[in-house]
Coordinates of C-alpha atoms in Angstrom, one line a residue:
X1 CA -29.3 34.1 2.3
X2 CA -32.0 31.5 2.5
X3 CA -29.5 28.8 1.6
X4 CA -27.1 29.9 4.3
X5 CA -30.0 29.7 6.8
X6 CA -30.7 26.2 5.5
X7 CA -27.1 25.2 6.0
X8 CA -27.1 26.5 9.5
X9 CA -30.2 24.5 10.4
X10 CA -29.1 21.3 8.6
X11 CA -25.4 21.5 9.6
X12 CA -25.4 18.5 12.0
X13 CA -27.1 16.2 9.5
X14 CA -24.9 17.3 6.6
X15 CA -21.8 16.6 8.7
X16 CA -23.1 13.1 9.5
X17 CA -23.9 12.4 5.9
X18 CA -20.5 13.9 4.9
X19 CA -18.7 11.4 7.2
X20 CA -20.7 8.6 5.7
X21 CA -19.8 9.8 2.2
X22 CA -16.1 10.1 3.1
X23 CA -16.1 6.5 4.5
X24 CA -17.9 5.3 1.3
X25 CA -15.0 6.8 -0.7
X26 CA -12.0 6.1 1.5
X27 CA -12.5 2.3 1.7
X28 CA -12.7 1.7 -2.0
X29 CA -9.8 4.0 -2.7
X30 CA -7.6 2.1 -0.2
X31 CA -8.6 -1.3 -1.5
X32 CA -8.4 -0.1 -5.1
X33 CA -4.9 1.2 -4.5
X34 CA -3.6 -2.1 -3.1
X35 CA -5.2 -4.1 -6.0
X36 CA -3.9 -1.6 -8.6
X37 CA -0.4 -1.6 -7.3
X38 CA -0.3 -5.4 -7.4
X39 CA -1.7 -5.4 -11.0
X40 CA 0.7 -2.7 -12.1
X41 CA 3.7 -4.4 -10.6
X42 CA 2.8 -7.8 -12.0
X43 CA 1.9 -6.5 -15.5
X44 CA 4.3 -3.6 -16.3
X45 CA 7.0 -6.0 -17.7
X46 CA 4.6 -8.0 -19.9
X47 CA 3.0 -6.4 -23.0
X48 CA 0.3 -9.0 -23.1
X49 CA -0.7 -8.9 -19.5
X50 CA -0.5 -5.1 -19.4
X51 CA -2.9 -4.9 -22.4
X52 CA -5.3 -7.3 -20.7
X53 CA -5.2 -5.5 -17.4
X54 CA -5.8 -2.1 -19.0
X55 CA -8.6 -3.5 -21.2
X56 CA -10.4 -5.1 -18.2
X57 CA -10.1 -2.2 -15.9
X58 CA -11.2 0.2 -18.7
X59 CA -14.3 -1.9 -19.2
X60 CA -15.3 -1.4 -15.5
X61 CA -15.6 2.3 -16.1
X62 CA -18.0 1.8 -19.0
X63 CA -20.6 0.1 -16.8
X64 CA -23.2 2.6 -15.5
X65 CA -22.8 3.0 -11.7
X66 CA -26.4 2.3 -10.8
X67 CA -26.4 -0.9 -12.8
X68 CA -23.0 -2.0 -11.3
X69 CA -24.2 -1.4 -7.7
X70 CA -27.4 -3.3 -8.2
X71 CA -25.5 -6.2 -9.7
X72 CA -24.0 -7.0 -6.4
X73 CA -27.2 -6.8 -4.3
X74 CA -28.1 -10.6 -4.8
X75 CA -24.6 -11.5 -3.4
X76 CA -24.1 -8.9 -0.6
X77 CA -27.5 -7.3 0.0
X78 CA -28.3 -3.6 0.1
X79 CA -26.3 -1.0 1.9
X80 CA -22.7 0.3 1.6
X81 CA -21.1 -3.0 0.6
X82 CA -22.4 -3.2 -3.1
X83 CA -21.6 0.5 -3.6
X84 CA -18.0 0.0 -2.2
X85 CA -17.4 -3.0 -4.4
X86 CA -18.5 -1.0 -7.5
X87 CA -16.5 2.1 -6.4
X88 CA -13.4 -0.1 -5.9
X89 CA -13.8 -1.3 -9.5
X90 CA -14.0 2.3 -10.7
X91 CA -10.7 3.1 -8.9
X92 CA -8.7 0.4 -10.7
X93 CA -8.1 2.0 -14.1
X94 CA -6.5 5.4 -13.2
X95 CA -4.3 3.9 -10.4
X96 CA -3.3 0.8 -12.4
X97 CA -2.6 2.8 -15.6
X98 CA -0.5 5.3 -13.6
X99 CA 1.4 2.6 -11.8
X100 CA 2.3 1.0 -15.1
X101 CA 3.3 4.3 -16.6
X102 CA 5.3 5.3 -13.6
X103 CA 7.3 2.0 -13.4
X104 CA 7.9 2.0 -17.2
X105 CA 9.0 5.6 -17.1
X106 CA 11.9 4.8 -14.7
X107 CA 15.2 5.5 -16.3
X108 CA 16.7 2.1 -17.3
X109 CA 20.2 3.4 -16.7
X110 CA 19.3 3.8 -13.0
X111 CA 17.9 0.3 -12.9
X112 CA 21.0 -1.1 -14.5
X113 CA 23.2 0.7 -12.1
X114 CA 21.2 -0.8 -9.2
X115 CA 21.6 -4.2 -10.8
X116 CA 25.3 -3.6 -11.1
X117 CA 25.4 -2.8 -7.3
X118 CA 24.0 -6.3 -6.6
X119 CA 20.4 -5.4 -5.9
X120 CA 18.0 -8.2 -6.8
X121 CA 14.6 -7.7 -8.5
X122 CA 12.7 -7.2 -5.3
X123 CA 15.2 -4.7 -3.9
X124 CA 15.3 -2.8 -7.2
X125 CA 11.5 -2.6 -7.2
X126 CA 11.2 -1.4 -3.6
X127 CA 14.2 0.8 -3.3
X128 CA 14.5 2.3 -6.9
X129 CA 11.5 1.8 -9.2
X130 CA 8.5 2.3 -6.9
X131 CA 10.0 5.5 -5.2
X132 CA 10.8 7.0 -8.6
X133 CA 7.4 6.0 -10.0
X134 CA 5.5 7.3 -6.8
X135 CA 4.7 10.8 -8.1
X136 CA 2.9 9.3 -11.1
X137 CA 1.2 6.6 -9.0
X138 CA -0.2 9.1 -6.4
X139 CA -1.5 11.3 -9.2
X140 CA -3.6 8.3 -10.3
X141 CA -4.8 7.9 -6.8
X142 CA -5.9 11.5 -6.7
X143 CA -7.8 11.1 -10.0
X144 CA -9.5 7.9 -8.8
X145 CA -10.5 9.6 -5.5
X146 CA -12.1 12.5 -7.4
X147 CA -14.0 10.1 -9.6
X148 CA -15.2 8.1 -6.6
X149 CA -16.4 11.1 -4.6
X150 CA -18.8 12.0 -7.4
X151 CA -20.0 8.5 -8.2
X152 CA -20.6 7.6 -4.5
X153 CA -23.7 9.9 -4.6
X154 CA -25.3 7.2 -6.7
X155 CA -24.9 4.8 -3.8
X156 CA -28.2 6.2 -2.4
X157 CA -30.1 3.9 -4.7
X158 CA -28.7 0.8 -2.9
X159 CA -29.2 2.5 0.6
X160 CA -25.4 3.2 1.0
X161 CA -26.0 6.5 2.7
X162 CA -23.9 9.6 2.2
X163 CA -24.7 13.0 0.7
X164 CA -26.5 11.4 -2.3
X165 CA -29.5 11.1 0.1
X166 CA -29.9 14.9 0.1
X167 CA -29.4 15.2 -3.6
X168 CA -32.0 12.6 -4.4
X169 CA -34.2 13.9 -1.6
X170 CA -34.1 17.4 -3.1
X171 CA -34.7 16.1 -6.7
X172 CA -37.7 14.1 -5.5
X173 CA -39.2 17.3 -4.0
X174 CA -38.8 19.4 -7.1
X175 CA -41.4 22.3 -6.9
X176 CA -41.4 22.4 -3.1
X177 CA -39.9 25.4 -1.2
X178 CA -36.8 23.5 0.0
X179 CA -36.0 21.3 -3.0
X180 CA -33.2 23.5 -4.3
X181 CA -31.7 24.0 -0.9
X182 CA -31.7 20.3 -0.1
X183 CA -30.1 19.4 -3.5
X184 CA -27.6 22.2 -3.3
X185 CA -26.6 21.3 0.2
X186 CA -25.7 17.8 -0.8
X187 CA -23.9 19.0 -3.9
X188 CA -21.8 21.5 -2.0
X189 CA -21.0 18.9 0.6
X190 CA -19.7 16.6 -2.1
X191 CA -17.5 19.4 -3.5
X192 CA -16.1 20.1 -0.1
X193 CA -15.3 16.4 0.5
X194 CA -13.6 16.3 -2.9
X195 CA -11.4 19.3 -2.0
X196 CA -10.6 17.8 1.4
X197 CA -9.5 14.5 -0.1
X198 CA -7.4 16.2 -2.8
X199 CA -5.7 18.5 -0.3
X200 CA -4.9 15.5 1.9
X201 CA -3.5 13.5 -0.9
X202 CA -1.5 16.5 -2.2
X203 CA 0.0 16.8 1.3
X204 CA 0.8 13.0 1.3
X205 CA 2.4 13.5 -2.1
X206 CA 4.6 16.3 -0.9
X207 CA 5.6 14.5 2.2
X208 CA 6.4 11.2 0.5
X209 CA 8.1 12.4 -2.7
X210 CA 11.8 13.1 -2.5
X211 CA 12.9 16.7 -3.1
X212 CA 14.8 15.7 -6.2
X213 CA 11.7 14.4 -7.9
X214 CA 9.6 17.4 -6.7
X215 CA 11.9 20.1 -8.1

């Protein structure tokens, strides 16, 4: 009951921080998707380039988020920018890997049929391969988004804003009367944002996937 009263009193601030958090997630996911699609398209035919791409993007995920965000401060200063750059790097592996897997999973008989109909490589990619690989690709985007929503809370250490401010604010007040409510408020907000993003991407997936691939 006390927590519900806290939410009622803090609602405007939580909404403001939630919008900041959503922006902190949306930009890296969009940029990461564009980069990953390009990497996947360029590398899925080449074993060597594919291995290098997956290895490099995998390495990004092993770097602790706090250290990664701080690394960019000398170049872009504090604020949302270093956090967004780091979050973009975290998006690359799941989307790139799924792009490659989706494109390589396209039935070669379909590709050969398209080739026999006179479609060139670009036309086959845009009209046949990418649409058939799309369900796998957008699954990678959904995974990357969920990862980013959680890690974005660490952005508070570089003054990026978002709901991480309440989580860290609550943890720094441990022992006080409102510490648990403040921390829990930020945590619940992040869970809600994760659910909203996933529901949105699920809707996009439904609307952009042909019925034959959905069934």
